[in-house]
mmCIF file with all atom_site columns, C-alpha atoms in Angstrom:
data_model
loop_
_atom_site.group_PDB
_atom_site.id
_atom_site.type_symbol
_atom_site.label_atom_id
_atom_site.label_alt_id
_atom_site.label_comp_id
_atom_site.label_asym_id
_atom_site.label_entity_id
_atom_site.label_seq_id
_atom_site.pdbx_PDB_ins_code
_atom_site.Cartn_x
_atom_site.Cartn_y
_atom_site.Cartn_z
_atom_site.occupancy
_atom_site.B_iso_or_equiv
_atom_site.pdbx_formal_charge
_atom_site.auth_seq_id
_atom_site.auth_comp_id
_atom_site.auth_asym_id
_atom_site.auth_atom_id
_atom_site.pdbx_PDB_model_num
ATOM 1   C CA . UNK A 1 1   ? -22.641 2.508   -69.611 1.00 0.00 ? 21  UNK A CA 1
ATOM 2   C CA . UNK A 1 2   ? -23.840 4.118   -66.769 1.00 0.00 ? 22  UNK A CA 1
ATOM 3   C CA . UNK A 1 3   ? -27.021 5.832   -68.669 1.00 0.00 ? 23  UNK A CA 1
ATOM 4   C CA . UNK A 1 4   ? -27.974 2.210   -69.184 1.00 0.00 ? 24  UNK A CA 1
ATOM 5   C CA . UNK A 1 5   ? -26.901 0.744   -66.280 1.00 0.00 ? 25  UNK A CA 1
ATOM 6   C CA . UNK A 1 6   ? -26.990 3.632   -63.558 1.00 0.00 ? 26  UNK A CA 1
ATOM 7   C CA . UNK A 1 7   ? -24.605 2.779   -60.200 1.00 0.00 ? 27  UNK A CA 1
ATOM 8   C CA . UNK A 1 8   ? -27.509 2.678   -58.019 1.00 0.00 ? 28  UNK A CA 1
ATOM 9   C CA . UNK A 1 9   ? -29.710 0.494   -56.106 1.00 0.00 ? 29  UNK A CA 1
ATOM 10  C CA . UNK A 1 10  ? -31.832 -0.311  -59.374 1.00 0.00 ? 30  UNK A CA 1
ATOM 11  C CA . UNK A 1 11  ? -28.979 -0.507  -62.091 1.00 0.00 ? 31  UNK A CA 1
ATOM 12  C CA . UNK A 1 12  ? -25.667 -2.042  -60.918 1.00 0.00 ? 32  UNK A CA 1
ATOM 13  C CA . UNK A 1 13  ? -27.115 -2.672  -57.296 1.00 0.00 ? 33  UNK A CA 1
ATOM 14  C CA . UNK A 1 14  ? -29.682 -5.023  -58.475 1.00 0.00 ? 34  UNK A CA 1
ATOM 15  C CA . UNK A 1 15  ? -27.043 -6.982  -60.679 1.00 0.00 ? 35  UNK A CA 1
ATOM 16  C CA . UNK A 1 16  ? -25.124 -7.381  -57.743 1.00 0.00 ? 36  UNK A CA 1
ATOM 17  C CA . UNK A 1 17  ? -28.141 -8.425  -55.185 1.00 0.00 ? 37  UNK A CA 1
ATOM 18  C CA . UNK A 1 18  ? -29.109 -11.216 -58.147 1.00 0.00 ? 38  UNK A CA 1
ATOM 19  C CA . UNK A 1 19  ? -25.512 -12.694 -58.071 1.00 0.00 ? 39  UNK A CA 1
ATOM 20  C CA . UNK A 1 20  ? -25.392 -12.774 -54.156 1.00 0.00 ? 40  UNK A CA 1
ATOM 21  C CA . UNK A 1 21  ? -28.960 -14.341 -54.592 1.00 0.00 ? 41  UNK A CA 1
ATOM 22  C CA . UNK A 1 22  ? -27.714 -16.478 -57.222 1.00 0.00 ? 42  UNK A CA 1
ATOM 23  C CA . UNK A 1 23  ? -24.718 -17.536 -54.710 1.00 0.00 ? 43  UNK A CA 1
ATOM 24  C CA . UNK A 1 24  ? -26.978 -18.676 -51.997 1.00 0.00 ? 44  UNK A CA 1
ATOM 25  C CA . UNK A 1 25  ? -28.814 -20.499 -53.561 1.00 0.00 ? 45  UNK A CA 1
ATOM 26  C CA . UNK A 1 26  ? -26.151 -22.618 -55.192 1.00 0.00 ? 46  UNK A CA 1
ATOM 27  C CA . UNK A 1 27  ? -25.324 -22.704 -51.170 1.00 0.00 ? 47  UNK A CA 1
ATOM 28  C CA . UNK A 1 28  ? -28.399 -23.791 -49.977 1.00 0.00 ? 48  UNK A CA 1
ATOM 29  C CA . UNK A 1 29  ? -28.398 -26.522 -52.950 1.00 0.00 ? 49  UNK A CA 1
ATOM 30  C CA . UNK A 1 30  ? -24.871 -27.700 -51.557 1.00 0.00 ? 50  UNK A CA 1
ATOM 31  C CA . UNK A 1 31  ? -26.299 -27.677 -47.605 1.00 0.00 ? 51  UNK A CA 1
ATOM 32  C CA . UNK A 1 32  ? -29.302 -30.015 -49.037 1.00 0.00 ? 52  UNK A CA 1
ATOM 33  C CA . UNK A 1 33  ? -27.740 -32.116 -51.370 1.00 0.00 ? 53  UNK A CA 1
ATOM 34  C CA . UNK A 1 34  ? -28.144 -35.267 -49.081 1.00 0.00 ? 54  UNK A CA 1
ATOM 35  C CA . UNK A 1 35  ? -31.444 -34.353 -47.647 1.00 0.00 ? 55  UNK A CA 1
ATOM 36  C CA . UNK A 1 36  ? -32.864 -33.896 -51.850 1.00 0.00 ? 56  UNK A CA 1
ATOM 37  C CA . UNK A 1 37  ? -31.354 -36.743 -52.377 1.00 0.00 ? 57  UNK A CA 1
ATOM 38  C CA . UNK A 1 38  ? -32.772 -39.260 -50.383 1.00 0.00 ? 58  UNK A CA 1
ATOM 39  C CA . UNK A 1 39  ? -36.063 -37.339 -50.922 1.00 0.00 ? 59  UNK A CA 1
ATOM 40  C CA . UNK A 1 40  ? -35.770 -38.877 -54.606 1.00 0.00 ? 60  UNK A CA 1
ATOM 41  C CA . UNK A 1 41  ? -34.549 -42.211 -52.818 1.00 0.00 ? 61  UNK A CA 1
ATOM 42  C CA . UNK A 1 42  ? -30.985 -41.664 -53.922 1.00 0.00 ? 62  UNK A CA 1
ATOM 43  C CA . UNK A 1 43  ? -28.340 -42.475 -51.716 1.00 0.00 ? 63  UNK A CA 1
ATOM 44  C CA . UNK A 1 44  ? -25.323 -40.717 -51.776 1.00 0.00 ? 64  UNK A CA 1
ATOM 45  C CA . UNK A 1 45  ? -21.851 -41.909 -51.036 1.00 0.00 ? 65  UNK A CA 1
ATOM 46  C CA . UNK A 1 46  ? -20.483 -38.078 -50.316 1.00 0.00 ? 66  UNK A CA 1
ATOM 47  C CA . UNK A 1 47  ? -21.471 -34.996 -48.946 1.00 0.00 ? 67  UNK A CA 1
ATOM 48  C CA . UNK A 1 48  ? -21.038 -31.327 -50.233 1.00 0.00 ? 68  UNK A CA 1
ATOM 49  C CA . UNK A 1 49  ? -19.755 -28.964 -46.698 1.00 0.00 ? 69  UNK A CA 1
ATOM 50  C CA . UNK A 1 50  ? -19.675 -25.395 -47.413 1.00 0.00 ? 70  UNK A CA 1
ATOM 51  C CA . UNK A 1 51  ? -16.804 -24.048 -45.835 1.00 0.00 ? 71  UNK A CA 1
ATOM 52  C CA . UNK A 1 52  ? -18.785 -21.075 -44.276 1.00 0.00 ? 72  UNK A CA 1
ATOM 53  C CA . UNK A 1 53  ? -21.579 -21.902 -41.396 1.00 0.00 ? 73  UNK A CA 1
ATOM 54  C CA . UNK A 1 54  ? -23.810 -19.363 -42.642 1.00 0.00 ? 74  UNK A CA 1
ATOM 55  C CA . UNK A 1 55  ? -25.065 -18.392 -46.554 1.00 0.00 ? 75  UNK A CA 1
ATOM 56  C CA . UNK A 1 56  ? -21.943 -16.559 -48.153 1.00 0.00 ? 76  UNK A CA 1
ATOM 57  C CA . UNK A 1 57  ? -21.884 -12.497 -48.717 1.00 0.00 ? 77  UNK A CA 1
ATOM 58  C CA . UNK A 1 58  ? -20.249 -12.877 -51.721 1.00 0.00 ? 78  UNK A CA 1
ATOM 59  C CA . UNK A 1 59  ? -21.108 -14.286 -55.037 1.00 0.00 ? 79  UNK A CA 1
ATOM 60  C CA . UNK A 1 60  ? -18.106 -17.061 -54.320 1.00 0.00 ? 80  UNK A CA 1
ATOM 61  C CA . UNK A 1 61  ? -19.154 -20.316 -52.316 1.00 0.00 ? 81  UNK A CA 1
ATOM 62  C CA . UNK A 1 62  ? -15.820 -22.168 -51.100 1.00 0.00 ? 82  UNK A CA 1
ATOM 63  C CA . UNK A 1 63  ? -16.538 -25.761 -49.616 1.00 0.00 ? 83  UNK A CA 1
ATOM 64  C CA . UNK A 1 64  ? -15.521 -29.259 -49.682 1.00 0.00 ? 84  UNK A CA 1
ATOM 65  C CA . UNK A 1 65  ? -16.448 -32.491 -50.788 1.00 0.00 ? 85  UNK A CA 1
ATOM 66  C CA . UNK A 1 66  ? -15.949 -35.828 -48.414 1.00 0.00 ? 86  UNK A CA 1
ATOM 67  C CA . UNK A 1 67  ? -16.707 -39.391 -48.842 1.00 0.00 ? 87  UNK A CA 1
ATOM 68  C CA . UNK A 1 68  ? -19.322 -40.280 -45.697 1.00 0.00 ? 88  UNK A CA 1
ATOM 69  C CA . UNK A 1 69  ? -17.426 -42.834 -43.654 1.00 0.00 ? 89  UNK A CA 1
ATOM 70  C CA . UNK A 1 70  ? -14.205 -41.476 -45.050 1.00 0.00 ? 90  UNK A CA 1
ATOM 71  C CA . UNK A 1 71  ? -11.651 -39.965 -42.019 1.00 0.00 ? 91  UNK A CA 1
ATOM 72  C CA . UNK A 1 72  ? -8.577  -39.382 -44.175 1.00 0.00 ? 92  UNK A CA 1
ATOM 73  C CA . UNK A 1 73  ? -8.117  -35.693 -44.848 1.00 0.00 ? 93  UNK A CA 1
ATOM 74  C CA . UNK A 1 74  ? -5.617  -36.960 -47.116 1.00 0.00 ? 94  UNK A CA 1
ATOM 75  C CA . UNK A 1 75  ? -8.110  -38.779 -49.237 1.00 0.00 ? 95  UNK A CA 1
ATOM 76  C CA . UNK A 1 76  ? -10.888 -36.137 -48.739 1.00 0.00 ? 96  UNK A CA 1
ATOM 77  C CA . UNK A 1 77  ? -8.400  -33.636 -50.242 1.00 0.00 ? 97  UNK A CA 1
ATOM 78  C CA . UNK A 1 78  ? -7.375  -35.883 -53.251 1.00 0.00 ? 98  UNK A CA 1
ATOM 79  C CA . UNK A 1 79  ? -11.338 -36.434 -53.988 1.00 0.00 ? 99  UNK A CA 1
ATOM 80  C CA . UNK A 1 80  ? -11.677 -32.583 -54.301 1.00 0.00 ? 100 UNK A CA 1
ATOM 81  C CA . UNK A 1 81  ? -8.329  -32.065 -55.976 1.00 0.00 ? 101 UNK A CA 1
ATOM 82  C CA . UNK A 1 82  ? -10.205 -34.941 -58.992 1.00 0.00 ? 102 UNK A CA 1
ATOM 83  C CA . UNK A 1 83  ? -13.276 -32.741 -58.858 1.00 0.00 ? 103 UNK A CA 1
ATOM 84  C CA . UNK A 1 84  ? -11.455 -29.521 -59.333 1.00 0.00 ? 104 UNK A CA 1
ATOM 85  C CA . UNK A 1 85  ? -9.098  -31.254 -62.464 1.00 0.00 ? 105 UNK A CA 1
ATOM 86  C CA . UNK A 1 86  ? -12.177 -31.907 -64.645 1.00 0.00 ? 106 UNK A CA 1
ATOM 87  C CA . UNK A 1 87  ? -14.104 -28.502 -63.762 1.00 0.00 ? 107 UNK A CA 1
ATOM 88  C CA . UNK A 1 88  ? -10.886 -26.201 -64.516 1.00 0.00 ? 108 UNK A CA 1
ATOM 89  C CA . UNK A 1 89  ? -10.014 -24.399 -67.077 1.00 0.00 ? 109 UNK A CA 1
ATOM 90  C CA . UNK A 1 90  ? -6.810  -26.303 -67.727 1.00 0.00 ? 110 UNK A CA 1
ATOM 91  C CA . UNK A 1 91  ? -9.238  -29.061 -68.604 1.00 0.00 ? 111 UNK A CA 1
ATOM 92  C CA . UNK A 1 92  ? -8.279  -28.681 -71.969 1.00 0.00 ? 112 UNK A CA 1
ATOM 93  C CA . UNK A 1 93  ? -4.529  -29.678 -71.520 1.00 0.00 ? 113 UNK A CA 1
ATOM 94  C CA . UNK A 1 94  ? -5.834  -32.787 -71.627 1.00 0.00 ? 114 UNK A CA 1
ATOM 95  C CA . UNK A 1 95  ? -7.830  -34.307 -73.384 1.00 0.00 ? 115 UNK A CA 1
ATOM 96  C CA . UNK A 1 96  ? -10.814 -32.798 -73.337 1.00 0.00 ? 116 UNK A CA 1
ATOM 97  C CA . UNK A 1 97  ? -12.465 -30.389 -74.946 1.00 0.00 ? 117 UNK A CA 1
ATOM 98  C CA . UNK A 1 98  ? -11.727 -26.666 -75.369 1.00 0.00 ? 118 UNK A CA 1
ATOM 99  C CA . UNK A 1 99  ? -12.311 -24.697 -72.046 1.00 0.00 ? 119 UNK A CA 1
ATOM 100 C CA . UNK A 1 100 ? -14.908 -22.550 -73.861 1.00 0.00 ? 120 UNK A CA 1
ATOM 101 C CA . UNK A 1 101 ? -16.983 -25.340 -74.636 1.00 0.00 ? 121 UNK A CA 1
ATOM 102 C CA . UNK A 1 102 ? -17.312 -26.436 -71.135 1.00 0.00 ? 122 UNK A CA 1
ATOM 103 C CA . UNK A 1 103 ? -20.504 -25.388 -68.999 1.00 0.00 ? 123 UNK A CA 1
ATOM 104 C CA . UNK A 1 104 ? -18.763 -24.691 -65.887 1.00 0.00 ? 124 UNK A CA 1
ATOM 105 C CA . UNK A 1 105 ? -15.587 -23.791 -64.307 1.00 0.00 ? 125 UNK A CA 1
ATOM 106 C CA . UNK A 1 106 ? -14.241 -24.319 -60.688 1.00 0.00 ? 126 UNK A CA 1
ATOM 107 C CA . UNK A 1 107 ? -11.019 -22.687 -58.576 1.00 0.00 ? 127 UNK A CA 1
ATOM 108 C CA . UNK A 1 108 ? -10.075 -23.803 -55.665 1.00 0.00 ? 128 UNK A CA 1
ATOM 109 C CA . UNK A 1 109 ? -7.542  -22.831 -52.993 1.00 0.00 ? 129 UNK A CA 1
ATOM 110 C CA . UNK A 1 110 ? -6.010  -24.690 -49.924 1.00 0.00 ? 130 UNK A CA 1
ATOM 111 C CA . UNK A 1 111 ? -5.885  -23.797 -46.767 1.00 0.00 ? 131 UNK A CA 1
ATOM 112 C CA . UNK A 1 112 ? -2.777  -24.151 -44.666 1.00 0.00 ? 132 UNK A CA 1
ATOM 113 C CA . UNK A 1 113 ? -1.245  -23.250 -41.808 1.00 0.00 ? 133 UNK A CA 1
ATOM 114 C CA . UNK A 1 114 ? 0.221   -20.013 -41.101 1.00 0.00 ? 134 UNK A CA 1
ATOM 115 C CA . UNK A 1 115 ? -2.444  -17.953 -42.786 1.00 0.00 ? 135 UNK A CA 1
ATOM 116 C CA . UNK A 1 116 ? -4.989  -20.776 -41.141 1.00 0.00 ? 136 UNK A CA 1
ATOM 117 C CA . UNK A 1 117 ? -4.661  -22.077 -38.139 1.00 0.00 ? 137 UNK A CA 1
ATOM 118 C CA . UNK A 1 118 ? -5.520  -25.430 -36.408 1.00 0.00 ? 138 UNK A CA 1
ATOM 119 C CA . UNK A 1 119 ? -8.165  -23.504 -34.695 1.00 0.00 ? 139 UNK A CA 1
ATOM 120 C CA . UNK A 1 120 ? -9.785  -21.625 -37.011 1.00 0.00 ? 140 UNK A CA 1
ATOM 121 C CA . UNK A 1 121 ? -10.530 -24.795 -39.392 1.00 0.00 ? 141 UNK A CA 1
ATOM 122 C CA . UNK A 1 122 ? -11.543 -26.917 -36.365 1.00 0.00 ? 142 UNK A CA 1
ATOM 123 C CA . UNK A 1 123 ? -15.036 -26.208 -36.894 1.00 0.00 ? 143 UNK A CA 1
ATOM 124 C CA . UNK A 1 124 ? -15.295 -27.578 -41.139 1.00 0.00 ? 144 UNK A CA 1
ATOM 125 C CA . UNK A 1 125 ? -12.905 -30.614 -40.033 1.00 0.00 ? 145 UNK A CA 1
ATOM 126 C CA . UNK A 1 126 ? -15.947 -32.020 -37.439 1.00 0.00 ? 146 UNK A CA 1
ATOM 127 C CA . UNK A 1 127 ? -17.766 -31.000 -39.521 1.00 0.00 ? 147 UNK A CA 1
ATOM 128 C CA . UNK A 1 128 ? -15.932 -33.328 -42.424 1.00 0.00 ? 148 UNK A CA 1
ATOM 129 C CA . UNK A 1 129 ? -15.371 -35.983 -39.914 1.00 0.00 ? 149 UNK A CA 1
ATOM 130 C CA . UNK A 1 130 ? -11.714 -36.120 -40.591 1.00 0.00 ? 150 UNK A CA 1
ATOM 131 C CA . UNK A 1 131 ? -9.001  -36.355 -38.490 1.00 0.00 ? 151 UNK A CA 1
ATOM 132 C CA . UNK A 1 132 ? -7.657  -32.697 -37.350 1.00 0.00 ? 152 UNK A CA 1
ATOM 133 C CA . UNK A 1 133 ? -3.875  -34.009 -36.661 1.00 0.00 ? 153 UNK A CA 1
ATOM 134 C CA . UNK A 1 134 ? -3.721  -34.264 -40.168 1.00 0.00 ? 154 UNK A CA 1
ATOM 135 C CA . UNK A 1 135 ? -4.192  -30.465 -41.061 1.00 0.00 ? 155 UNK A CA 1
ATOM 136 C CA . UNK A 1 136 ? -0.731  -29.229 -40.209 1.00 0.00 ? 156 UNK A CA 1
ATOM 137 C CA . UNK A 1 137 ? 0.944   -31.451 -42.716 1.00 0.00 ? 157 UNK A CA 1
ATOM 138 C CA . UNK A 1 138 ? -2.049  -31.972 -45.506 1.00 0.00 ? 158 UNK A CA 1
ATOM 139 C CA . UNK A 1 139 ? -3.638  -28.648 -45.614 1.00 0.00 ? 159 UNK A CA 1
ATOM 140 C CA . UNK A 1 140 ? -7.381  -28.742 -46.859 1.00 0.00 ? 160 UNK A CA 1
ATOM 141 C CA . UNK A 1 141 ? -8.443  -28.419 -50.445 1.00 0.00 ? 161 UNK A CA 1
ATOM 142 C CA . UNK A 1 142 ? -10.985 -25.882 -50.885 1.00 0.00 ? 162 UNK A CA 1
ATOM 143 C CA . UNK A 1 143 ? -13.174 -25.852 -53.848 1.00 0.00 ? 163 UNK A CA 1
ATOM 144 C CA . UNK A 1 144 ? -14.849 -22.156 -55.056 1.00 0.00 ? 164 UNK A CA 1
ATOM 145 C CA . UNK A 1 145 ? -17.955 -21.682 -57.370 1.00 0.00 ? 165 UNK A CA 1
ATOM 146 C CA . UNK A 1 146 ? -17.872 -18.034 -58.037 1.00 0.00 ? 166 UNK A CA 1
ATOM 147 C CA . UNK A 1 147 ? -21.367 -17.295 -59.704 1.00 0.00 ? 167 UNK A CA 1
ATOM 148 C CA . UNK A 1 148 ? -21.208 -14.685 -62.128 1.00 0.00 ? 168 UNK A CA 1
ATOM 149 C CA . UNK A 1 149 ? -24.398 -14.151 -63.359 1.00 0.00 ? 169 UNK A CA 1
ATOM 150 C CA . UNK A 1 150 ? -27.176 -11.701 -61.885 1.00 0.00 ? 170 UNK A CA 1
ATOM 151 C CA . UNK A 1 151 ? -29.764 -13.620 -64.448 1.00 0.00 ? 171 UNK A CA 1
ATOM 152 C CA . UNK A 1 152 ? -29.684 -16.845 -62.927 1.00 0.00 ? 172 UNK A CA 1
ATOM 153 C CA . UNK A 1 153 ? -32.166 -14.917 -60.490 1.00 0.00 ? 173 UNK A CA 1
ATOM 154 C CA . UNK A 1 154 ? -33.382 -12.048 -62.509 1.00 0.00 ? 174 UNK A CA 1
ATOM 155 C CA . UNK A 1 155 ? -34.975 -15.125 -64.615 1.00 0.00 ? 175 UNK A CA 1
ATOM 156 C CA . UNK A 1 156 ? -36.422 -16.628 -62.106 1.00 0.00 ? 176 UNK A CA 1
ATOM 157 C CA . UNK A 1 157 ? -38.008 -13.339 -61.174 1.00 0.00 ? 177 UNK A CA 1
ATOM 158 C CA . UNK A 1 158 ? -39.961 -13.067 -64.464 1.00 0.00 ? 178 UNK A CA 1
ATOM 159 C CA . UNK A 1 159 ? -41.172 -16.027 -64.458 1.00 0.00 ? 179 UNK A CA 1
ATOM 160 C CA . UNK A 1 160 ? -38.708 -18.311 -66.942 1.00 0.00 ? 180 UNK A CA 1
ATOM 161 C CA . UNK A 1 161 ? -37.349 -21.624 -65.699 1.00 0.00 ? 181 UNK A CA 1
ATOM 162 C CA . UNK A 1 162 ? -33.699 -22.107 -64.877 1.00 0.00 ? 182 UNK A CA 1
ATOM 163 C CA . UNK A 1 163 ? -31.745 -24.828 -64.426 1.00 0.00 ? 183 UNK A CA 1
ATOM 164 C CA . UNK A 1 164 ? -28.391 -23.568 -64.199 1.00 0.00 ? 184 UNK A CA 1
ATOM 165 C CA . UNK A 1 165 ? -27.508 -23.867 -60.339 1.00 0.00 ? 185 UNK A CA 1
ATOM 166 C CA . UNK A 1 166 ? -29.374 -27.713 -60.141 1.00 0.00 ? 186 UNK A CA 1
ATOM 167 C CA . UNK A 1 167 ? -27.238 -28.774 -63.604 1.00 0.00 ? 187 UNK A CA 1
ATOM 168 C CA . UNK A 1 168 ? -24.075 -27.642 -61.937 1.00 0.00 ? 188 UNK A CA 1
ATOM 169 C CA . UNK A 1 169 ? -24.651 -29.502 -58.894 1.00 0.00 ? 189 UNK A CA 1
ATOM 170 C CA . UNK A 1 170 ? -25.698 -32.419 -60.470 1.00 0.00 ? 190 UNK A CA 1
ATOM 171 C CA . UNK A 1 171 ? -22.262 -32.222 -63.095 1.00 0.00 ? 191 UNK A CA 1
ATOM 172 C CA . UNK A 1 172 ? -20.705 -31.971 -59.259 1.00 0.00 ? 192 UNK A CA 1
ATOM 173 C CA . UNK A 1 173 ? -22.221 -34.977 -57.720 1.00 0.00 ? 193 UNK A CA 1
ATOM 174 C CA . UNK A 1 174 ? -21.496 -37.329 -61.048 1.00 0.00 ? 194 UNK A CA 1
ATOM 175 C CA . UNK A 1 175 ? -17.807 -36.718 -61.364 1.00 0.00 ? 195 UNK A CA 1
ATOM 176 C CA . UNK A 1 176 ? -17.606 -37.400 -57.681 1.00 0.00 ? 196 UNK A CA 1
ATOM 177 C CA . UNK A 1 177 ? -19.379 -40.581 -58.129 1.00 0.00 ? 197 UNK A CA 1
ATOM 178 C CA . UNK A 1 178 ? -17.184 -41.005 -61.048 1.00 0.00 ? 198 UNK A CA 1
ATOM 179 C CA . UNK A 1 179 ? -13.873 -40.757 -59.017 1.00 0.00 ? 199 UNK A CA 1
ATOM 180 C CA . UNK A 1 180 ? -15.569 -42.896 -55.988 1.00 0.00 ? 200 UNK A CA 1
ATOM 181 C CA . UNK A 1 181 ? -16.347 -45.250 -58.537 1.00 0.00 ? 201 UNK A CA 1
ATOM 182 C CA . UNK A 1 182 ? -19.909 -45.226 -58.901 1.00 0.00 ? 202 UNK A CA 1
ATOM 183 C CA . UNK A 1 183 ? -22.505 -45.256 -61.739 1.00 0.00 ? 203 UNK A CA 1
#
């Protein structure tokens, strides 16, 4: 493997820069969502906040979705916990189809005091608009996108057209509008 793919800048090293590429973008997509959005003359009833101020330097983005208005970290953590049910791999417990079949796949994690503390989530909670005094009992519900392919970009690069990271956040934004009850 490594005559084909040598561990160096050019072999392995460029898979990896097109999957941190590949994660930023899907960041940058999240950061905009409202702002493309009413471009098109959509509103939206939610926002997407990415946990992290700055781009991630990973190929996992971790945020959160809210309802705008909505001040209940209770019900912004039950909104993400519905997203995160239909885009798991468990999906298929239910009734739905087999997890192979579906296009994309979402973990999550919460975060929770000891390992986080009041202080350190202070900043994504304004940002959320939610109350604070709720995070020692609730916790937040994180969501994570872990992009795990370098030709998301590499395509891009040479010139073919894909759609991957825009079709993922727009299978995002319609379940959400499907649990707040919208078209």
């Amino acid at each position: 493997s490594h005559r084909m793919i040598p561990p160096n800048r050019d072999g392995y090293g460029e898979i990896v820069r097109a999957s941190l590429l590949a994660a930023r973008e899907l960041y940058e997509r999240l950061v905009h969502w409202e702002h493309c959005s009413k471009a098109n003359r959509i509103e939206t009833r939610f926002q997407f906040l990415p946990v992290a101020g700055p781009p991630p330097d990973t190929n996992i983005v971790c945020f959160v979705v809210n309802e705008k208005g909505n001040r209940s970290l209770e019900k912004m953590n039950a909104l993400g916990e519905a997203v995160y049910r239909h885009f798991t791999i468990e999906a298929e417990l239910g009734d739905r189809e087999y997890s192979y079949a579906q296009p994309f796949f979402i973990s999550r994690t919460r975060f929770q005091q000891p390992q986080y503390s009041s202080r350190s989530v202070a900043g994504l909670l304004a940002r959320a608009d939610v109350d604070p005094s709720d995070y020692p009992a609730q916790g937040i519900f994180v969501l994570r996108a872990t992009v795990m392919s370098p030709y998301i970009v590499l395509a891009a690069e040479t010139g073919h057209k894909q759609d991957l990271l825009a079709d993922f956040v727009e299978a995002l934004a319609g379940r959400i509008e499907s649990v707040l009850g919208g078209p």
